[in-house]
Amino acid sequence: MRIGIVNDLSIATEALRRVLARRPDHRVVWSAASGAEAVACCARDTPDLVLMDLVMPGMNGVEATRRIMADSPCPILVVTVSVGANAAMVFEAMGHGALDATDLPALAGDHDRGADKLLAKIDLIGRLSTAPVRASTPRAPVQASERKLLAIGASAGGPSAVARVLEGLPADFSGAVAVIQHIDEKFAPGMADWLGRYSRLPVRIAAVGDTLQCGQVLLAATNDHLALRADGRLDYVREPAELPYRPSVDVFYKSVGEHWRGPIVGVLLTGMGRDGAAGLRGLRQQGHHTIAQDRASSAVYGMPKAAAELDAAVEILPLDRIASRLRDLFVPNPNVTP
């Protein structure tokens, strides 16, 4: 991959160069010491991947990510000294289209472990753009009941898009909500807390054995796949192990299509790659309502585009209309106890 490095510390830039030098198939094409310089470099020579620091003088990494994705879009991986200490900035950058985040490999101590993790993240990003859409097998519609489920899938650009949808849902929302966001398990608890600032519904990470309850948002929280079991409880599963998307939206959609006994609304938001498209099509073929985000409002028009190409979405909507449509679809029934 042709890679650009953005970091105002020369020692950090050199550390990243040394990590990338372990892989002869990666090449650093430029480095930038500020966000503004990075925007200019991307406009002049758009790389296959940008390694973006967050805290820099002048234009920070969040604003640089926003401008790059608007003017010269390319994959961006946030690499900063402490992701945990800058969680809000990480989710903001991901909302503008950054794919993932990881700590800068230690300059001393356990350097090899940090370097291996960074290279694994880079490999994953390379695989995302080439992973195929997996066809789903049509199933007969399930027997409808009043237990309703909203299943949201998202990747790059997802945190702010998910926050926007949750912000528009009322406190008496009449469905259970599950969110599958491509994010490292290290950051999932912080993302649940961050989403909770926007949502009128309580947001927490999903644990093994949980059930999907009306008026509650559960967020997938490990690097394994969240799935609904036949007994109606949630679990984390390793298989399919070969999927580059972890947790996978497709795996969750398939599991709820098989085991949820009630209406489902599947929503596929912004993201790189194709995860969720086949699963969304499966839900539509079962008679459930499906929505994909439109091109204009997507930070990264990959997953929704794949869904549109498969005719997986009943509706293709701009982000600012999705919450209002969900309010219409989840009108409370006063005769039903959640």
mmCIF file of C-alpha atoms in Angstrom:
data_model
loop_
_atom_site.group_PDB
_atom_site.id
_atom_site.type_symbol
_atom_site.label_atom_id
_atom_site.label_comp_id
_atom_site.label_asym_id
_atom_site.label_seq_id
_atom_site.Cartn_x
_atom_site.Cartn_y
_atom_site.Cartn_z
ATOM 1 C CA MET A 1 0.000 0.000 0.000
ATOM 2 C CA ARG A 2 1.041 3.615 -0.642
ATOM 3 C CA ILE A 3 0.828 5.238 2.790
ATOM 4 C CA GLY A 4 0.887 8.830 4.062
ATOM 5 C CA ILE A 5 1.913 9.606 7.651
ATOM 6 C CA VAL A 6 0.498 12.576 9.565
ATOM 7 C CA ASN A 7 2.213 13.411 12.864
ATOM 8 C CA ASP A 8 3.807 16.583 14.222
ATOM 9 C CA LEU A 9 6.473 14.643 16.161
ATOM 10 C CA SER A 10 9.432 13.565 14.044
ATOM 11 C CA ILE A 11 10.246 10.724 16.459
ATOM 12 C CA ALA A 12 6.724 9.311 16.007
ATOM 13 C CA THR A 13 6.919 9.616 12.225
ATOM 14 C CA GLU A 14 10.230 7.775 12.246
ATOM 15 C CA ALA A 15 8.772 5.027 14.462
ATOM 16 C CA LEU A 16 5.926 4.523 11.986
ATOM 17 C CA ARG A 17 8.362 4.429 9.071
ATOM 18 C CA ARG A 18 10.307 1.674 10.818
ATOM 19 C CA VAL A 19 7.167 -0.368 11.425
ATOM 20 C CA LEU A 20 6.114 -0.059 7.782
ATOM 21 C CA ALA A 21 9.623 -0.985 6.623
ATOM 22 C CA ARG A 22 8.975 -4.485 7.985
ATOM 23 C CA ARG A 23 6.650 -5.013 5.068
ATOM 24 C CA PRO A 24 8.225 -4.457 1.626
ATOM 25 C CA ASP A 25 4.748 -4.211 0.051
ATOM 26 C CA HIS A 26 4.101 -0.952 1.971
ATOM 27 C CA ARG A 27 5.691 2.327 0.933
ATOM 28 C CA VAL A 28 5.577 5.742 2.617
ATOM 29 C CA VAL A 29 4.821 8.243 -0.152
ATOM 30 C CA TRP A 30 4.783 11.360 2.026
ATOM 31 C CA SER A 31 4.684 12.565 5.626
ATOM 32 C CA ALA A 32 2.983 15.672 6.992
ATOM 33 C CA ALA A 33 3.621 17.513 10.262
ATOM 34 C CA SER A 34 0.186 19.135 10.515
ATOM 35 C CA GLY A 35 -3.421 18.590 9.560
ATOM 36 C CA ALA A 36 -3.324 21.382 6.999
ATOM 37 C CA GLU A 37 -0.224 19.890 5.367
ATOM 38 C CA ALA A 38 -1.938 16.484 5.259
ATOM 39 C CA VAL A 39 -4.957 17.928 3.445
ATOM 40 C CA ALA A 40 -2.636 19.478 0.860
ATOM 41 C CA CYS A 41 -0.613 16.272 0.466
ATOM 42 C CA CYS A 42 -3.758 14.196 -0.092
ATOM 43 C CA ALA A 43 -4.994 16.629 -2.717
ATOM 44 C CA ARG A 44 -1.663 16.442 -4.520
ATOM 45 C CA ASP A 45 -1.038 12.691 -4.137
ATOM 46 C CA THR A 46 -3.906 10.646 -2.695
ATOM 47 C CA PRO A 47 -2.450 7.521 -1.025
ATOM 48 C CA ASP A 48 -3.992 4.111 -0.387
ATOM 49 C CA LEU A 49 -4.022 4.832 3.356
ATOM 50 C CA VAL A 50 -3.359 7.729 5.731
ATOM 51 C CA LEU A 51 -2.046 7.135 9.270
ATOM 52 C CA MET A 52 -3.545 10.140 11.094
ATOM 53 C CA ASP A 53 -2.514 11.570 14.444
ATOM 54 C CA LEU A 54 -5.209 13.423 16.394
ATOM 55 C CA VAL A 55 -3.566 16.024 18.619
ATOM 56 C CA MET A 56 -1.542 18.476 16.542
ATOM 57 C CA PRO A 57 -1.055 22.256 16.630
ATOM 58 C CA GLY A 58 -3.299 24.203 14.289
ATOM 59 C CA MET A 59 -5.631 21.879 12.402
ATOM 60 C CA ASN A 60 -6.078 18.692 14.422
ATOM 61 C CA GLY A 61 -6.596 15.196 13.063
ATOM 62 C CA VAL A 62 -10.386 15.353 13.328
ATOM 63 C CA GLU A 63 -10.664 18.405 11.072
ATOM 64 C CA ALA A 64 -7.989 17.050 8.719
ATOM 65 C CA THR A 65 -9.986 13.803 8.417
ATOM 66 C CA ARG A 66 -13.160 15.749 7.640
ATOM 67 C CA ARG A 67 -11.473 17.779 4.913
ATOM 68 C CA ILE A 68 -9.663 14.844 3.347
ATOM 69 C CA MET A 69 -12.846 12.762 3.173
ATOM 70 C CA ALA A 70 -14.670 15.707 1.611
ATOM 71 C CA ASP A 71 -12.010 16.676 -0.950
ATOM 72 C CA SER A 72 -9.672 13.710 -1.561
ATOM 73 C CA PRO A 73 -11.333 10.672 0.032
ATOM 74 C CA CYS A 74 -9.115 7.748 0.979
ATOM 75 C CA PRO A 75 -8.894 5.232 3.848
ATOM 76 C CA ILE A 76 -7.754 6.827 7.128
ATOM 77 C CA LEU A 77 -6.507 4.978 10.212
ATOM 78 C CA VAL A 78 -6.168 7.047 13.373
ATOM 79 C CA VAL A 79 -2.794 6.346 15.039
ATOM 80 C CA THR A 80 -2.233 8.405 18.167
ATOM 81 C CA VAL A 81 -0.339 8.164 21.454
ATOM 82 C CA SER A 82 -3.411 7.345 23.533
ATOM 83 C CA VAL A 83 -6.678 6.401 21.873
ATOM 84 C CA GLY A 84 -8.336 5.939 25.260
ATOM 85 C CA ALA A 85 -7.450 9.428 26.446
ATOM 86 C CA ASN A 86 -8.826 10.921 23.225
ATOM 87 C CA ALA A 87 -11.933 8.760 22.828
ATOM 88 C CA ALA A 88 -14.270 11.636 21.947
ATOM 89 C CA MET A 89 -11.900 12.810 19.198
ATOM 90 C CA VAL A 90 -11.571 9.235 17.921
ATOM 91 C CA PHE A 91 -15.337 8.824 17.524
ATOM 92 C CA GLU A 92 -15.590 12.266 15.926
ATOM 93 C CA ALA A 93 -12.880 11.355 13.402
ATOM 94 C CA MET A 94 -14.623 8.051 12.698
ATOM 95 C CA GLY A 95 -17.823 10.005 12.193
ATOM 96 C CA HIS A 96 -16.069 11.887 9.406
ATOM 97 C CA GLY A 97 -14.934 8.632 7.777
ATOM 98 C CA ALA A 98 -11.850 7.309 9.574
ATOM 99 C CA LEU A 99 -11.974 3.513 9.484
ATOM 100 C CA ASP A 100 -10.468 2.594 12.836
ATOM 101 C CA ALA A 101 -8.049 3.719 15.528
ATOM 102 C CA THR A 102 -5.034 2.269 17.296
ATOM 103 C CA ASP A 103 -2.352 3.439 19.701
ATOM 104 C CA LEU A 104 1.009 4.544 18.357
ATOM 105 C CA PRO A 105 3.452 1.623 18.775
ATOM 106 C CA ALA A 106 5.553 2.181 21.882
ATOM 107 C CA LEU A 107 8.916 3.747 21.170
ATOM 108 C CA ALA A 108 10.373 1.510 23.869
ATOM 109 C CA GLY A 109 9.248 -1.530 25.845
ATOM 110 C CA ASP A 110 6.732 -3.767 24.067
ATOM 111 C CA HIS A 111 7.348 -2.197 20.665
ATOM 112 C CA ASP A 112 6.918 -5.405 18.654
ATOM 113 C CA ARG A 113 3.408 -6.045 19.955
ATOM 114 C CA GLY A 114 2.274 -2.547 19.037
ATOM 115 C CA ALA A 115 3.923 -2.816 15.614
ATOM 116 C CA ASP A 116 2.240 -6.156 14.901
ATOM 117 C CA LYS A 117 -1.156 -4.724 15.884
ATOM 118 C CA LEU A 118 -0.704 -1.738 13.587
ATOM 119 C CA LEU A 119 0.309 -3.937 10.652
ATOM 120 C CA ALA A 120 -2.705 -6.190 11.301
ATOM 121 C CA LYS A 121 -5.004 -3.140 11.162
ATOM 122 C CA ILE A 122 -3.431 -2.087 7.870
ATOM 123 C CA ASP A 123 -3.877 -5.593 6.446
ATOM 124 C CA LEU A 124 -7.547 -5.559 7.475
ATOM 125 C CA ILE A 125 -8.151 -2.237 5.732
ATOM 126 C CA GLY A 126 -6.571 -3.660 2.595
ATOM 127 C CA ARG A 127 -8.958 -6.624 2.730
ATOM 128 C CA LEU A 128 -12.081 -4.538 3.312
ATOM 129 C CA SER A 129 -12.153 -3.144 -0.194
ATOM 130 C CA THR A 130 -11.904 -6.585 -1.804
ATOM 131 C CA ALA A 131 -14.166 -8.769 0.360
ATOM 132 C CA PRO A 132 -17.023 -10.230 -1.711
ATOM 133 C CA VAL A 133 -20.718 -9.936 -0.989
ATOM 134 C CA ARG A 134 -21.940 -13.260 0.358
ATOM 135 C CA ALA A 135 -25.300 -14.304 -1.056
ATOM 136 C CA SER A 136 -27.982 -15.151 1.459
ATOM 137 C CA THR A 137 -30.535 -17.918 1.131
ATOM 138 C CA PRO A 138 -34.161 -16.716 0.949
ATOM 139 C CA ARG A 139 -36.321 -17.852 3.851
ATOM 140 C CA ALA A 140 -40.057 -17.845 4.412
ATOM 141 C CA PRO A 141 -41.382 -14.802 6.306
ATOM 142 C CA VAL A 142 -41.571 -15.261 10.058
ATOM 143 C CA GLN A 143 -44.871 -15.000 11.884
ATOM 144 C CA ALA A 144 -45.234 -11.314 12.776
ATOM 145 C CA SER A 145 -45.822 -10.306 16.391
ATOM 146 C CA GLU A 146 -45.610 -6.969 18.201
ATOM 147 C CA ARG A 147 -41.998 -7.568 19.377
ATOM 148 C CA LYS A 148 -40.125 -5.229 17.093
ATOM 149 C CA LEU A 149 -36.386 -4.976 16.498
ATOM 150 C CA LEU A 150 -34.293 -2.192 14.983
ATOM 151 C CA ALA A 151 -30.957 -3.598 13.751
ATOM 152 C CA ILE A 152 -28.404 -0.940 12.735
ATOM 153 C CA GLY A 153 -25.151 -1.714 10.931
ATOM 154 C CA ALA A 154 -22.351 0.785 10.295
ATOM 155 C CA SER A 155 -18.628 1.118 9.691
ATOM 156 C CA ALA A 156 -16.527 4.098 8.558
ATOM 157 C CA GLY A 157 -18.398 7.275 9.387
ATOM 158 C CA GLY A 158 -20.695 5.230 11.572
ATOM 159 C CA PRO A 159 -20.341 6.687 15.074
ATOM 160 C CA SER A 160 -21.790 10.081 14.220
ATOM 161 C CA ALA A 161 -24.364 8.548 11.852
ATOM 162 C CA VAL A 162 -25.551 6.138 14.561
ATOM 163 C CA ALA A 163 -25.622 9.011 17.068
ATOM 164 C CA ARG A 164 -27.745 11.039 14.658
ATOM 165 C CA VAL A 165 -30.259 8.201 14.288
ATOM 166 C CA LEU A 166 -30.450 7.506 18.034
ATOM 167 C CA GLU A 167 -30.804 11.213 18.774
ATOM 168 C CA GLY A 168 -33.986 11.232 16.704
ATOM 169 C CA LEU A 169 -35.661 8.322 18.515
ATOM 170 C CA PRO A 170 -38.107 9.114 21.342
ATOM 171 C CA ALA A 171 -37.683 7.953 24.928
ATOM 172 C CA ASP A 172 -40.761 5.737 24.499
ATOM 173 C CA PHE A 173 -39.449 4.073 21.323
ATOM 174 C CA SER A 174 -41.416 0.849 20.930
ATOM 175 C CA GLY A 175 -38.667 -1.472 19.749
ATOM 176 C CA ALA A 176 -35.448 -3.102 20.857
ATOM 177 C CA VAL A 177 -32.311 -1.652 19.248
ATOM 178 C CA ALA A 178 -29.045 -3.394 18.363
ATOM 179 C CA VAL A 179 -26.046 -1.602 16.846
ATOM 180 C CA ILE A 180 -23.257 -3.405 14.992
ATOM 181 C CA GLN A 181 -20.422 -0.944 14.408
ATOM 182 C CA HIS A 182 -17.032 -2.010 13.086
ATOM 183 C CA ILE A 183 -14.848 -0.958 16.008
ATOM 184 C CA ASP A 184 -12.077 -2.535 18.057
ATOM 185 C CA GLU A 185 -13.364 -4.065 21.305
ATOM 186 C CA LYS A 186 -11.020 -1.774 23.240
ATOM 187 C CA PHE A 187 -13.119 1.231 22.244
ATOM 188 C CA ALA A 188 -16.633 -0.250 22.477
ATOM 189 C CA PRO A 189 -17.357 0.743 26.122
ATOM 190 C CA GLY A 190 -16.261 4.309 25.371
ATOM 191 C CA MET A 191 -18.448 4.388 22.285
ATOM 192 C CA ALA A 192 -21.471 3.176 24.265
ATOM 193 C CA ASP A 193 -20.932 6.003 26.750
ATOM 194 C CA TRP A 194 -20.454 8.492 23.916
ATOM 195 C CA LEU A 195 -23.625 7.394 22.124
ATOM 196 C CA GLY A 196 -25.482 7.667 25.411
ATOM 197 C CA ARG A 197 -24.909 11.434 25.342
ATOM 198 C CA TYR A 198 -27.085 11.675 22.229
ATOM 199 C CA SER A 199 -29.670 8.966 22.866
ATOM 200 C CA ARG A 200 -32.849 9.267 24.932
ATOM 201 C CA LEU A 201 -32.693 5.476 25.222
ATOM 202 C CA PRO A 202 -30.143 3.814 27.518
ATOM 203 C CA VAL A 203 -27.096 2.552 25.623
ATOM 204 C CA ARG A 204 -24.790 -0.205 26.853
ATOM 205 C CA ILE A 205 -22.539 -2.891 25.449
ATOM 206 C CA ALA A 206 -24.112 -6.278 24.719
ATOM 207 C CA ALA A 207 -23.077 -9.130 27.007
ATOM 208 C CA VAL A 208 -23.357 -12.865 26.463
ATOM 209 C CA GLY A 209 -26.806 -14.020 27.564
ATOM 210 C CA ASP A 210 -28.485 -10.623 27.152
ATOM 211 C CA THR A 211 -31.919 -10.378 25.598
ATOM 212 C CA LEU A 212 -33.034 -7.599 23.256
ATOM 213 C CA GLN A 213 -35.478 -5.462 25.219
ATOM 214 C CA CYS A 214 -37.833 -2.712 24.085
ATOM 215 C CA GLY A 215 -36.494 0.767 24.726
ATOM 216 C CA GLN A 216 -32.860 -0.285 25.129
ATOM 217 C CA VAL A 217 -29.836 0.019 22.815
ATOM 218 C CA LEU A 218 -27.220 -2.751 22.848
ATOM 219 C CA LEU A 219 -23.875 -2.247 21.107
ATOM 220 C CA ALA A 220 -21.729 -5.130 19.817
ATOM 221 C CA ALA A 221 -18.606 -5.013 21.936
ATOM 222 C CA THR A 222 -15.995 -7.607 20.965
ATOM 223 C CA ASN A 223 -13.890 -8.569 17.965
ATOM 224 C CA ASP A 224 -16.103 -11.645 17.552
ATOM 225 C CA HIS A 225 -19.530 -11.517 15.902
ATOM 226 C CA LEU A 226 -22.666 -10.684 17.878
ATOM 227 C CA ALA A 227 -25.451 -13.173 17.109
ATOM 228 C CA LEU A 228 -28.929 -14.025 18.363
ATOM 229 C CA ARG A 229 -29.324 -17.624 19.499
ATOM 230 C CA ALA A 230 -32.390 -19.813 19.051
ATOM 231 C CA ASP A 231 -33.269 -19.272 22.729
ATOM 232 C CA GLY A 232 -33.536 -15.519 22.126
ATOM 233 C CA ARG A 233 -30.305 -14.627 23.939
ATOM 234 C CA LEU A 234 -27.229 -12.931 22.529
ATOM 235 C CA ASP A 235 -23.859 -14.560 22.094
ATOM 236 C CA TYR A 236 -20.477 -13.795 20.581
ATOM 237 C CA VAL A 237 -19.226 -16.267 17.967
ATOM 238 C CA ARG A 238 -15.871 -16.585 16.251
ATOM 239 C CA GLU A 239 -17.174 -18.127 13.024
ATOM 240 C CA PRO A 240 -17.074 -17.267 10.177
ATOM 241 C CA ALA A 241 -13.450 -16.686 11.177
ATOM 242 C CA GLU A 242 -12.387 -15.597 7.681
ATOM 243 C CA LEU A 243 -14.601 -12.502 7.600
ATOM 244 C CA PRO A 244 -12.523 -9.316 7.709
ATOM 245 C CA TYR A 245 -15.431 -7.447 9.282
ATOM 246 C CA ARG A 246 -15.493 -8.024 13.034
ATOM 247 C CA PRO A 247 -18.099 -7.762 14.405
ATOM 248 C CA SER A 248 -19.969 -8.536 11.186
ATOM 249 C CA VAL A 249 -23.287 -6.894 10.341
ATOM 250 C CA ASP A 250 -24.104 -9.788 7.983
ATOM 251 C CA VAL A 251 -23.692 -12.350 10.768
ATOM 252 C CA PHE A 252 -26.032 -10.425 13.059
ATOM 253 C CA TYR A 253 -28.652 -9.826 10.363
ATOM 254 C CA LYS A 254 -28.617 -13.533 9.468
ATOM 255 C CA SER A 255 -29.034 -14.579 13.098
ATOM 256 C CA VAL A 256 -31.961 -12.272 13.814
ATOM 257 C CA GLY A 257 -33.575 -13.290 10.529
ATOM 258 C CA GLU A 258 -33.488 -16.872 11.780
ATOM 259 C CA HIS A 259 -34.377 -16.421 15.448
ATOM 260 C CA TRP A 260 -36.212 -13.130 16.096
ATOM 261 C CA ARG A 261 -39.955 -13.736 16.254
ATOM 262 C CA GLY A 262 -41.345 -10.400 15.225
ATOM 263 C CA PRO A 263 -40.936 -7.568 12.727
ATOM 264 C CA ILE A 264 -37.404 -6.345 12.048
ATOM 265 C CA VAL A 265 -36.280 -3.071 10.524
ATOM 266 C CA GLY A 266 -32.723 -3.326 9.210
ATOM 267 C CA VAL A 267 -30.797 -0.089 8.700
ATOM 268 C CA LEU A 268 -27.426 -0.037 6.922
ATOM 269 C CA LEU A 269 -25.424 3.158 7.348
ATOM 270 C CA THR A 270 -22.183 4.577 5.989
ATOM 271 C CA GLY A 271 -19.157 2.290 5.782
ATOM 272 C CA MET A 272 -16.308 0.990 3.662
ATOM 273 C CA GLY A 273 -16.653 -2.426 2.084
ATOM 274 C CA ARG A 274 -19.720 -4.627 1.659
ATOM 275 C CA ASP A 275 -20.607 -5.991 5.080
ATOM 276 C CA GLY A 276 -24.342 -5.993 5.776
ATOM 277 C CA ALA A 277 -25.511 -5.833 2.170
ATOM 278 C CA ALA A 278 -26.243 -9.544 1.770
ATOM 279 C CA GLY A 279 -27.755 -9.751 5.248
ATOM 280 C CA LEU A 280 -30.003 -6.777 4.545
ATOM 281 C CA ARG A 281 -31.172 -8.456 1.360
ATOM 282 C CA GLY A 282 -31.962 -11.577 3.356
ATOM 283 C CA LEU A 283 -34.125 -9.570 5.742
ATOM 284 C CA ARG A 284 -35.965 -7.966 2.833
ATOM 285 C CA GLN A 285 -36.593 -11.361 1.241
ATOM 286 C CA GLN A 286 -38.149 -12.486 4.521
ATOM 287 C CA GLY A 287 -40.611 -9.602 4.388
ATOM 288 C CA HIS A 288 -38.905 -7.237 6.819
ATOM 289 C CA HIS A 289 -38.487 -3.520 6.179
ATOM 290 C CA THR A 290 -34.970 -2.422 5.180
ATOM 291 C CA ILE A 291 -33.335 1.002 4.836
ATOM 292 C CA ALA A 292 -29.960 2.016 3.401
ATOM 293 C CA GLN A 293 -28.343 5.421 3.752
ATOM 294 C CA ASP A 294 -28.054 7.401 0.528
ATOM 295 C CA ARG A 295 -24.849 8.373 -1.258
ATOM 296 C CA ALA A 296 -24.974 12.113 -0.556
ATOM 297 C CA SER A 297 -25.183 11.783 3.231
ATOM 298 C CA SER A 298 -22.744 8.853 3.609
ATOM 299 C CA ALA A 299 -19.241 9.652 4.821
ATOM 300 C CA VAL A 300 -18.112 6.504 2.969
ATOM 301 C CA TYR A 301 -20.545 5.124 0.371
ATOM 302 C CA GLY A 302 -19.455 1.508 0.413
ATOM 303 C CA MET A 303 -21.791 -0.700 2.459
ATOM 304 C CA PRO A 304 -24.976 1.199 1.504
ATOM 305 C CA LYS A 305 -23.893 1.177 -2.123
ATOM 306 C CA ALA A 306 -23.432 -2.601 -2.028
ATOM 307 C CA ALA A 307 -26.920 -2.899 -0.531
ATOM 308 C CA ALA A 308 -28.385 -0.728 -3.283
ATOM 309 C CA GLU A 309 -26.672 -2.843 -5.945
ATOM 310 C CA LEU A 310 -28.251 -5.984 -4.452
ATOM 311 C CA ASP A 311 -31.688 -4.337 -4.260
ATOM 312 C CA ALA A 312 -31.520 -5.044 -0.536
ATOM 313 C CA ALA A 313 -33.174 -1.826 0.637
ATOM 314 C CA VAL A 314 -36.891 -1.120 0.560
ATOM 315 C CA GLU A 315 -35.956 2.548 1.019
ATOM 316 C CA ILE A 316 -32.787 4.552 0.385
ATOM 317 C CA LEU A 317 -32.867 7.657 2.576
ATOM 318 C CA PRO A 318 -30.622 10.562 3.579
ATOM 319 C CA LEU A 319 -29.343 10.347 7.129
ATOM 320 C CA ASP A 320 -31.501 13.207 8.377
ATOM 321 C CA ARG A 321 -34.700 11.378 7.359
ATOM 322 C CA ILE A 322 -33.957 7.949 8.801
ATOM 323 C CA ALA A 323 -34.966 8.648 12.411
ATOM 324 C CA SER A 324 -38.289 10.189 11.418
ATOM 325 C CA ARG A 325 -39.021 7.188 9.191
ATOM 326 C CA LEU A 326 -38.228 4.864 12.089
ATOM 327 C CA ARG A 327 -40.625 6.763 14.313
ATOM 328 C CA ASP A 328 -43.330 6.089 11.740
ATOM 329 C CA LEU A 329 -42.443 2.400 11.486
ATOM 330 C CA PHE A 330 -42.341 1.894 15.261
ATOM 331 C CA VAL A 331 -45.633 3.474 16.276
ATOM 332 C CA PRO A 332 -46.383 2.171 19.789
ATOM 333 C CA ASN A 333 -49.328 -0.178 20.217
ATOM 334 C CA PRO A 334 -51.034 0.767 23.536
ATOM 335 C CA ASN A 335 -52.500 -2.726 23.824
ATOM 336 C CA VAL A 336 -49.115 -4.456 23.876
ATOM 337 C CA THR A 337 -46.856 -4.761 26.923
ATOM 338 C CA PRO A 338 -43.148 -4.643 25.909
#
